[in-house]
CSV table of C-alpha atoms in Angstrom, one decimal:
chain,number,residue,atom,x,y,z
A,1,UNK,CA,0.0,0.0,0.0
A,2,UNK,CA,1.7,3.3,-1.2
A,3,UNK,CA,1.3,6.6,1.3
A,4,UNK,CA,0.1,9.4,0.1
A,5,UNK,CA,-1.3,11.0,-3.2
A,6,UNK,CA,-2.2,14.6,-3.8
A,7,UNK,CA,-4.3,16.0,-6.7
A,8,UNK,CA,-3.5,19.4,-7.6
A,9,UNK,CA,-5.2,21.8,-9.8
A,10,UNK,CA,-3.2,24.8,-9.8
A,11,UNK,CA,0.3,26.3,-8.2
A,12,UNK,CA,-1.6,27.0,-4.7
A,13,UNK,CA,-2.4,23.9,-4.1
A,14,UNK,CA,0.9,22.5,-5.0
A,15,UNK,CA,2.1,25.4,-2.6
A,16,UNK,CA,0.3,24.1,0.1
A,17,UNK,CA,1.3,20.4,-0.4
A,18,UNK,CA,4.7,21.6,0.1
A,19,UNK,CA,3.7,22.9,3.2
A,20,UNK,CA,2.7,19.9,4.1
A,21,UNK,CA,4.9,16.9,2.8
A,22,UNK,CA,7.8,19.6,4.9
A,23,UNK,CA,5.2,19.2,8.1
A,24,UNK,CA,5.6,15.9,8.0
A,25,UNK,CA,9.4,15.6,6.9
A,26,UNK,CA,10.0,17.4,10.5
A,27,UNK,CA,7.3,15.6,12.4
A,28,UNK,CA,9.2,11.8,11.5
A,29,UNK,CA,12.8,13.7,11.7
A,30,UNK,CA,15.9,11.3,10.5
A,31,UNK,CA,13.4,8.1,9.7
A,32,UNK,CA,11.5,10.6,6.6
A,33,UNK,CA,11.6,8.9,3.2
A,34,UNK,CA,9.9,10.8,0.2
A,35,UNK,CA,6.5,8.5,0.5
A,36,UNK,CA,4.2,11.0,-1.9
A,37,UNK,CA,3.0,11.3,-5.3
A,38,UNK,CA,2.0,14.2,-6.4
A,39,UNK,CA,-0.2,14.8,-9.6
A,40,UNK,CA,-0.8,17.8,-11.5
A,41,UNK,CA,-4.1,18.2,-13.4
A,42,UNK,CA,-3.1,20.1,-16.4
A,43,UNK,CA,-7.0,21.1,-16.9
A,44,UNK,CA,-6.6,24.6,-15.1
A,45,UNK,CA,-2.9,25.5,-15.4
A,46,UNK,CA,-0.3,25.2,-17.5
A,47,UNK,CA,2.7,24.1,-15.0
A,48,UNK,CA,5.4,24.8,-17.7
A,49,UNK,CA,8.7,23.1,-16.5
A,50,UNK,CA,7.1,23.0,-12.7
A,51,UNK,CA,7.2,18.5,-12.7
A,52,UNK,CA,10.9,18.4,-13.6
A,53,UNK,CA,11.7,21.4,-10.5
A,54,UNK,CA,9.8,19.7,-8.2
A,55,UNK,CA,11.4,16.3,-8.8
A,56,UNK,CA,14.7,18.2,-8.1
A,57,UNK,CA,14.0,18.8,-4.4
A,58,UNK,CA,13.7,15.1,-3.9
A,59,UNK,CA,10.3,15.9,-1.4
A,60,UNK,CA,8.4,13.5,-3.5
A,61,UNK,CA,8.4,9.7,-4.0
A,62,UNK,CA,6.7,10.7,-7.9
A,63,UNK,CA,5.7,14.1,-9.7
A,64,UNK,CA,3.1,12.9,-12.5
A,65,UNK,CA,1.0,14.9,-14.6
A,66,UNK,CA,-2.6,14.1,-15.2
A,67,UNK,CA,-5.2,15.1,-18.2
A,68,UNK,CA,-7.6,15.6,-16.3
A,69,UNK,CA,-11.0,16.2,-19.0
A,70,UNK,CA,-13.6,18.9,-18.6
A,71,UNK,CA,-17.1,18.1,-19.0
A,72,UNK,CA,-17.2,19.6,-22.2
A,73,UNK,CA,-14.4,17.4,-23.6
A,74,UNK,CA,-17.2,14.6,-24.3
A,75,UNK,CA,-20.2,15.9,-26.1
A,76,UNK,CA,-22.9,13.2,-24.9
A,77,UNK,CA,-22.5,14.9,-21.7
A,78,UNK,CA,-24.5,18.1,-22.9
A,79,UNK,CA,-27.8,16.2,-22.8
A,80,UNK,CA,-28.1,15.7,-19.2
A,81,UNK,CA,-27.6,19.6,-19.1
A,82,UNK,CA,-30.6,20.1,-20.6
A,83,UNK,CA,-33.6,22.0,-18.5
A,84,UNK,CA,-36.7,19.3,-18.5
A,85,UNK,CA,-38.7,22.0,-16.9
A,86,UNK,CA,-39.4,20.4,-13.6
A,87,UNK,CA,-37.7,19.0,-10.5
A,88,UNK,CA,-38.0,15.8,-10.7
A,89,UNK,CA,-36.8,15.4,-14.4
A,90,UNK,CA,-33.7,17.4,-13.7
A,91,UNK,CA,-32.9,15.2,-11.2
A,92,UNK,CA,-32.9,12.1,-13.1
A,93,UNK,CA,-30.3,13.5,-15.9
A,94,UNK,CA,-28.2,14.8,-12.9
A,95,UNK,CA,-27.8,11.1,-11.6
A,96,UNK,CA,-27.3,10.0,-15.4
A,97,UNK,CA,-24.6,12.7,-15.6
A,98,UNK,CA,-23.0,12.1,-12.4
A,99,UNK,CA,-22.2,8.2,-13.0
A,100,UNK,CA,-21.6,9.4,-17.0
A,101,UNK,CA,-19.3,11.6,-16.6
A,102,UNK,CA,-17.3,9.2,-14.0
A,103,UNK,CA,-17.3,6.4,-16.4
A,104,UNK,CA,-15.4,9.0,-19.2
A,105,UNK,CA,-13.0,10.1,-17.1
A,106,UNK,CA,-11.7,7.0,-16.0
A,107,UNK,CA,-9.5,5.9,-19.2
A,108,UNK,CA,-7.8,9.6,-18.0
A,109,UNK,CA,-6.6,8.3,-14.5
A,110,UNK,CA,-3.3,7.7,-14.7
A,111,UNK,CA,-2.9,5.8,-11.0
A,112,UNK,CA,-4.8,3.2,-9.2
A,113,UNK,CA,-5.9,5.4,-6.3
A,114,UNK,CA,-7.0,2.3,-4.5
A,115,UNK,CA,-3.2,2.0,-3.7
A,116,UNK,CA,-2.9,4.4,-1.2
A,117,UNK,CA,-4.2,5.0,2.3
A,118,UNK,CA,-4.6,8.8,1.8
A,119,UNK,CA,-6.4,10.6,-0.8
A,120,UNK,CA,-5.5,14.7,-1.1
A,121,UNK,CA,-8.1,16.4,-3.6
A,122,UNK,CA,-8.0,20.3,-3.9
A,123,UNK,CA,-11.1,21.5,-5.8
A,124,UNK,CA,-13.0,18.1,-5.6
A,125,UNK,CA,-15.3,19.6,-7.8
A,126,UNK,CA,-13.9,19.3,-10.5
A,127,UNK,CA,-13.8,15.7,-12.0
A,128,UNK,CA,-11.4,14.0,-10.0
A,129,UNK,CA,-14.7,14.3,-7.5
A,130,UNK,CA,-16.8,12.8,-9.3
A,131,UNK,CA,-14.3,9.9,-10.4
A,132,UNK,CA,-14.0,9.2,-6.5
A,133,UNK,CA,-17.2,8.7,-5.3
A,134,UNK,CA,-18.6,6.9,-8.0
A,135,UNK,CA,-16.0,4.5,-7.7
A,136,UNK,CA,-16.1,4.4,-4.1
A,137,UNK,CA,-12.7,5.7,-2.8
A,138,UNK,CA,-12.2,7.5,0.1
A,139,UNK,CA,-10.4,11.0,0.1
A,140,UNK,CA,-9.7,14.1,1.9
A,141,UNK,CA,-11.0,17.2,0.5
A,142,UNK,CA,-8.5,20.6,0.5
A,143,UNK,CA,-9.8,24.1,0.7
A,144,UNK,CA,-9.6,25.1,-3.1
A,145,UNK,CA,-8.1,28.6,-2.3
A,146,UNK,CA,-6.8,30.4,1.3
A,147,UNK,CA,-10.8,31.1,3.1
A,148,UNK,CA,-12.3,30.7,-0.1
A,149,UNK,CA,-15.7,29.3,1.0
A,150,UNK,CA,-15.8,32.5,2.7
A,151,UNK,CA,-16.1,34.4,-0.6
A,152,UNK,CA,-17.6,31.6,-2.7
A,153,UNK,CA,-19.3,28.7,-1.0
A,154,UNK,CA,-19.9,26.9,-4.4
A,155,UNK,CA,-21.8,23.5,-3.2
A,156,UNK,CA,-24.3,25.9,-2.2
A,157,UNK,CA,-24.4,28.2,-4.8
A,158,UNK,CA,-24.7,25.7,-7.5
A,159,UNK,CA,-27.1,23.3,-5.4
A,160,UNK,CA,-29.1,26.6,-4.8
A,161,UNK,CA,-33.1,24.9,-4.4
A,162,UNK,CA,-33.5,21.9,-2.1
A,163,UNK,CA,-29.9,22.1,-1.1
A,164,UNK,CA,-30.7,19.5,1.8
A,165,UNK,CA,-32.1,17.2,-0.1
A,166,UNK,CA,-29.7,17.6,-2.9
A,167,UNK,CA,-27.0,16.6,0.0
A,168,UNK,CA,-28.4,13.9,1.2
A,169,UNK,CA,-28.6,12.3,-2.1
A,170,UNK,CA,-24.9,13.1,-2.6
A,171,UNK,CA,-23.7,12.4,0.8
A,172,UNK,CA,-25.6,9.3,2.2
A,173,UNK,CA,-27.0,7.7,-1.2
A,174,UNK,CA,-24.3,8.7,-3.6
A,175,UNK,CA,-26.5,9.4,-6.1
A,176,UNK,CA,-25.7,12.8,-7.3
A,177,UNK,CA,-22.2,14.2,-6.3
A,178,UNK,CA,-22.4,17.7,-4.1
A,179,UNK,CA,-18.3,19.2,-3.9
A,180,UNK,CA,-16.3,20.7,-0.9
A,181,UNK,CA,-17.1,18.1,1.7
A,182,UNK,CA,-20.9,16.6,0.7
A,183,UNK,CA,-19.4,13.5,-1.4
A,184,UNK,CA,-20.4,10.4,-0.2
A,185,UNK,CA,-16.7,9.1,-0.2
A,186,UNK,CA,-15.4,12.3,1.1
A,187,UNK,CA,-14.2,11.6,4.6
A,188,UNK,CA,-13.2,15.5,5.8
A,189,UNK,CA,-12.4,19.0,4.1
A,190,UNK,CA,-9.4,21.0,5.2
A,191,UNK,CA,-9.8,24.3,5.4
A,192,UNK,CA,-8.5,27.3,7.2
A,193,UNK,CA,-10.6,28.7,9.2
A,194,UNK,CA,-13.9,27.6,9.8
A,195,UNK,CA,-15.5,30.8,11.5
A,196,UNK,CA,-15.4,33.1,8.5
A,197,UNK,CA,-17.5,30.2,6.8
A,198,UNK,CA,-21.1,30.8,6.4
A,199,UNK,CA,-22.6,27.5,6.5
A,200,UNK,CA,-20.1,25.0,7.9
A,201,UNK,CA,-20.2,21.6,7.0
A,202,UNK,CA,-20.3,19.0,9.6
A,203,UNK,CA,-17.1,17.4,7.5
A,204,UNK,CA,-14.6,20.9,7.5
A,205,UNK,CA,-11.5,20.2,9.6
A,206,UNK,CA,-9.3,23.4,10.5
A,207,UNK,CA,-5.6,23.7,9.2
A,208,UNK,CA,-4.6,27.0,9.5
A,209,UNK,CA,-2.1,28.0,6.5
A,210,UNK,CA,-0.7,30.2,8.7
A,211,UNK,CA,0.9,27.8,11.3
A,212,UNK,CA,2.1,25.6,8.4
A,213,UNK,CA,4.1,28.5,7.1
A,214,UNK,CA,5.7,29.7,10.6
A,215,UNK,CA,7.4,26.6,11.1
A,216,UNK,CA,8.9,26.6,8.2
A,217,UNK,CA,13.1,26.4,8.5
A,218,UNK,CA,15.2,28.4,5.7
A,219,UNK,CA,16.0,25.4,4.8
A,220,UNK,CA,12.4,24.1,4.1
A,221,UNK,CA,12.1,28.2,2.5
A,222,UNK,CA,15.3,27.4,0.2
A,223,UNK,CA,13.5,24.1,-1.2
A,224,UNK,CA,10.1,25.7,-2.0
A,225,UNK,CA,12.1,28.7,-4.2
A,226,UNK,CA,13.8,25.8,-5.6
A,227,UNK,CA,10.3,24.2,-6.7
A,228,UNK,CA,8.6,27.4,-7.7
A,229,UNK,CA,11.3,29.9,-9.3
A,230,UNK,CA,11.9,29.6,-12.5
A,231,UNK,CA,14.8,32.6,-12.5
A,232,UNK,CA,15.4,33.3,-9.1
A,233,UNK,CA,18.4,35.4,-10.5
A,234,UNK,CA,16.3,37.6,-12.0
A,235,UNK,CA,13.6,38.4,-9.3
A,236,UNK,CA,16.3,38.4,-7.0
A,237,UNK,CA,17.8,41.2,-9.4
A,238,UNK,CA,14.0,42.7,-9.3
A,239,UNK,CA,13.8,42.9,-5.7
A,240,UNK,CA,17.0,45.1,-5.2
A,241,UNK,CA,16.0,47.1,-8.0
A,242,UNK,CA,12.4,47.5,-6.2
A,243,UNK,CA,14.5,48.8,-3.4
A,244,UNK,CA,16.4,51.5,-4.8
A,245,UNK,CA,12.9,53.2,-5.5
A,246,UNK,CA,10.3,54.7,-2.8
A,247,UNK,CA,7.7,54.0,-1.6
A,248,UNK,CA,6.1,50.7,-4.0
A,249,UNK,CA,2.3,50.1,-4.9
A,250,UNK,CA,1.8,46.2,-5.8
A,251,UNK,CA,-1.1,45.1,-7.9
A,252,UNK,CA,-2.3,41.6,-8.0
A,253,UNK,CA,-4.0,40.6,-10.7
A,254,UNK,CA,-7.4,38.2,-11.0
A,255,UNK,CA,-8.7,36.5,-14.1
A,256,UNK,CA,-12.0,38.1,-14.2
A,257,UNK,CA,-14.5,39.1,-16.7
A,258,UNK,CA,-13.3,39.1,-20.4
A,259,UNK,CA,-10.0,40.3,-21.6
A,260,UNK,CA,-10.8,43.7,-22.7
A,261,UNK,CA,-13.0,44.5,-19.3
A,262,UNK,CA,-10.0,43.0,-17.5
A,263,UNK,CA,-7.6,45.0,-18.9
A,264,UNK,CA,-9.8,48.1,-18.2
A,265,UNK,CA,-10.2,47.4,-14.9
A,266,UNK,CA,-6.1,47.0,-14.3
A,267,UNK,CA,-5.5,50.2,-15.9
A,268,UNK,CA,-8.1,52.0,-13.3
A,269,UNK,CA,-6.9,50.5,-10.7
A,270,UNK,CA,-3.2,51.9,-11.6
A,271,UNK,CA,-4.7,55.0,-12.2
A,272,UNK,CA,-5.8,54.8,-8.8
A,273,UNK,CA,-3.1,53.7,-6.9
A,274,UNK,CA,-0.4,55.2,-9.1
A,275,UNK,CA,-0.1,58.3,-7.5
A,276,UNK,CA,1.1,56.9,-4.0
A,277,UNK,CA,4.0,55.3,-5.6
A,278,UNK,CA,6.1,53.0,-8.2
A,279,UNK,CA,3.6,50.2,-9.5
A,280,UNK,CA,4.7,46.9,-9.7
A,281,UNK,CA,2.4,44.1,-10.9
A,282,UNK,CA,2.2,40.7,-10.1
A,283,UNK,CA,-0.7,38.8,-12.5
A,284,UNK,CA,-2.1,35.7,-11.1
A,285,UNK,CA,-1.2,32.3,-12.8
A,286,UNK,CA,-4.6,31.6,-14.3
A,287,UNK,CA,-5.0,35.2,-15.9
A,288,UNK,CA,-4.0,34.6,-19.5
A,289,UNK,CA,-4.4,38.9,-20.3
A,290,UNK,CA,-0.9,39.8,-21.4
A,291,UNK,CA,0.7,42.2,-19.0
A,292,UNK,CA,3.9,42.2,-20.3
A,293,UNK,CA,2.4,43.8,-23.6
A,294,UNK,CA,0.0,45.8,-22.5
A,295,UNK,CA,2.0,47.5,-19.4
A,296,UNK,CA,5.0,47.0,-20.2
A,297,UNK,CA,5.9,50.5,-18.5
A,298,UNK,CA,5.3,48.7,-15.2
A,299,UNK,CA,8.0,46.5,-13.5
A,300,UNK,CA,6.1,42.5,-13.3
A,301,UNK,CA,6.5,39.2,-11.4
A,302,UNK,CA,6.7,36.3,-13.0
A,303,UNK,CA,3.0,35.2,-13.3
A,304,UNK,CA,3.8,31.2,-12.4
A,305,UNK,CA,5.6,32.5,-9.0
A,306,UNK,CA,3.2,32.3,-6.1
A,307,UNK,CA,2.1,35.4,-4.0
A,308,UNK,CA,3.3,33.7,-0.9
A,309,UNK,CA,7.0,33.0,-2.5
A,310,UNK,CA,7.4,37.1,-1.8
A,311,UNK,CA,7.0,36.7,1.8
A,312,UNK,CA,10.5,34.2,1.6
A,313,UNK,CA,12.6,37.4,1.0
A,314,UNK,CA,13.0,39.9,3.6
A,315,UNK,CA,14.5,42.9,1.5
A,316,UNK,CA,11.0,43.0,-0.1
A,317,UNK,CA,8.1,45.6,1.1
A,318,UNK,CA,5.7,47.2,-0.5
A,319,UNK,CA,3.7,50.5,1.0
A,320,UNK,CA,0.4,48.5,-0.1
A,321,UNK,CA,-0.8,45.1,-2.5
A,322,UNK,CA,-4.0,46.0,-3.8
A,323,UNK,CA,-6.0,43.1,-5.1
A,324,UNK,CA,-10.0,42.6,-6.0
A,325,UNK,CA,-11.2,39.1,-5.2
A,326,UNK,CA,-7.5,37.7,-3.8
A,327,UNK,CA,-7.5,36.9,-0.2
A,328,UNK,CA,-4.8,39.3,1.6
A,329,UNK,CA,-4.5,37.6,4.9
A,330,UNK,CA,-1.1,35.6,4.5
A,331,UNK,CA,0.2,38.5,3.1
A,332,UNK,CA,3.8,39.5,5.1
A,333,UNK,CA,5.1,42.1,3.0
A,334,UNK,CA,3.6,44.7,2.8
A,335,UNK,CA,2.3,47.9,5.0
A,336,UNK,CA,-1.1,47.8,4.1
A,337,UNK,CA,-3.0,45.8,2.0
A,338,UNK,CA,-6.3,46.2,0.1
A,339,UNK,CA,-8.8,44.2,-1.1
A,340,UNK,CA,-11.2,46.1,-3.5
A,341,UNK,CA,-14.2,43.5,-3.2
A,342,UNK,CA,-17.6,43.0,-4.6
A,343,UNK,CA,-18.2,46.9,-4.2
A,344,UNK,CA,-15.8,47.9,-7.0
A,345,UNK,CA,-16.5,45.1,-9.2
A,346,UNK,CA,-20.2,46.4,-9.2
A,347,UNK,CA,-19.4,48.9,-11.8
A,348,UNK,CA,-17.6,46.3,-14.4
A,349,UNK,CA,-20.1,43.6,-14.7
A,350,UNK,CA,-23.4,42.4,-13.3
A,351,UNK,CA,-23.2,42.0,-9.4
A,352,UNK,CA,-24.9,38.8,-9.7
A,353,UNK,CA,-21.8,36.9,-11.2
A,354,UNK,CA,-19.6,38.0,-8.5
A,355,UNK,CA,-22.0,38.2,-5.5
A,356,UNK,CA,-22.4,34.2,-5.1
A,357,UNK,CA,-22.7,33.9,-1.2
A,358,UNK,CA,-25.9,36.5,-1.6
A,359,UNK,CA,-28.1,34.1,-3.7
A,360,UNK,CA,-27.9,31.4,-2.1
């Protein structure tokens, strides 16, 4: 029976597996062997060389990459979509979907996940999720983002109408498949803090990120820049050039709305912030808008690099990180930070598309 497997979705969650795989390197001391696999869905992100760094650091037993397939990718799927115009025949192409769509994916697995005693799934929505519990395997659900069922508490959003019911059928009859912590085969769901949760689930477990990252050595630091940077020449170079100017404005990007809104939306907020100091920008790794192009006046971070990697160097401050949607909290480096909210996106696109926690 093999350890440990985690299923990652994006560079956070690897991030955070690092955070954990170095927990547990300290907790067994001298007896530690790498015992993990860790997979990377390539359906959200684009990991570039990330597999062949992380193998370097030798924290892993096996770094695989997995094609994980959208729902989308098979076109038989789109039937049970359809609205039959009542309750009851929704439901019924729901359950047809769920056991569907589980059957697809499966060719797309790439390990026998029955071969290890722990499961790690960030973002068990997607179809990992579904893959799970319809073949009955056990797994641990992982917070998809740092408090983000505070912003977005997607099993309730998207079960919006007869949520109960719709849980119960997911949970105890396995029938339909409800994310963050309502699968049947789901055992827990890790996430950081439960109070700024809404509606907690009975099955949320609290890991705060924050403890995971103050026990970290500068050894353990060294081995997660190893991992992550791609140049650390270079944004080593950046941060002592960032130094020799005042005070610094940092902007972090989201991918929201559609490219040309987006890029509106930066160039306000520059506009806004600009005149309290230099603007640097630091666009998240899922936003695809090309910074480098389009403001290229403005000093960037590479886009693949973590926000939390900054708070590893000590020389770096800013005055303020301003950010719209991106959770500030485990932010270190800066004076003040800013997070613009549902309030300013009001005025770029229709509140309901970014005011999920109010609907349901």
């Amino acid at each position: 029976m093999k350890d440990r497997i985690y299923v990652c979705h994006t560079y956070y969650h690897v991030y955070i597996t690092f955070l954990k795989e170095l927990q547990l390197r300290e907790q067994h001391g001298e007896a530690w062997q790498p015992g993990a696999t860790l997979l990377l869905s390539k359906m959200s992100n684009n990991f570039e060389s990330l597999q062949e760094r992380i193998e370097r650091t030798g924290l892993f037993e096996k770094v695989m990459e997995f094609d994980e397939k959208r729902e989308d990718f098979f076109p038989e799927l789109a039937e049970y979509r359809k609205d039959t115009g009542n309750f009851l025949g929704n439901l019924r192409n729901r359950i047809r979907f769920t056991r569907r769509y589980a059957q697809l994916e499966a060719p797309y697995i790439p390990v026998n996940f029955k071969e290890y005693k722990d499961i790690y799934v960030y973002c068990d929505s997607d179809p990992i999720g579904y893959y799970l519990n319809q073949n009955r395997i056990y797994y641990h659900a992982v917070e998809d983002g740092l408090n983000c069922l505070k912003n977005f508490d997607a099993a309730r959003y998207d079960n919006r109408g007869h949520f109960k019911l719709k849980a119960f059928l997911s949970m105890k009859l396995n029938l339909i498949f409800v994310q963050n912590g309502y699968g049947k085969y789901c055992l827990d769901m890790e996430v950081n803090d439960i109070s700024a949760i809404t509606y907690p689930c009975p099955r949320y477990i609290e890991v705060p990120r924050q403890a995971l990252v103050d026990r970290l050595t500068k050894e353990d630091k060294d081995l997660v820049l190893q991992a992550f940077i791609r140049d650390k020449e270079t944004l080593q170079r950046q941060i002592a050039e960032s130094n020799q100017v005042g005070d610094k404005i940092l902007i972090l990007t989201d991918p929201l709305c559609t490219l040309d809104v987006r890029e509106q939306i930066f160039r306000d907020i520059i506009a806004m912030y600009e005149p309290e100091g230099t603007v640097f920008i630091k666009p998240h790794p899922r936003d695809v808008l090309d910074y480098r192009k389009l403001f290229a006046d403005y000093p960037q971070f590479d886009a693949t690099v973590p926000m939390e990697m900054l708070n590893f160097f000590p020389g770096l401050r800013f005055k303020k990180v301003v950010g719209v949607f991106t959770e500030m909290k485990g932010i270190q480096f800066a004076d003040e930070v800013v997070r613009l909210g549902a309030d300013f996106m009001d005025a770029y696109e229709d509140p309901l598309i970014h005011r999920q926690n109010e609907q349901i």
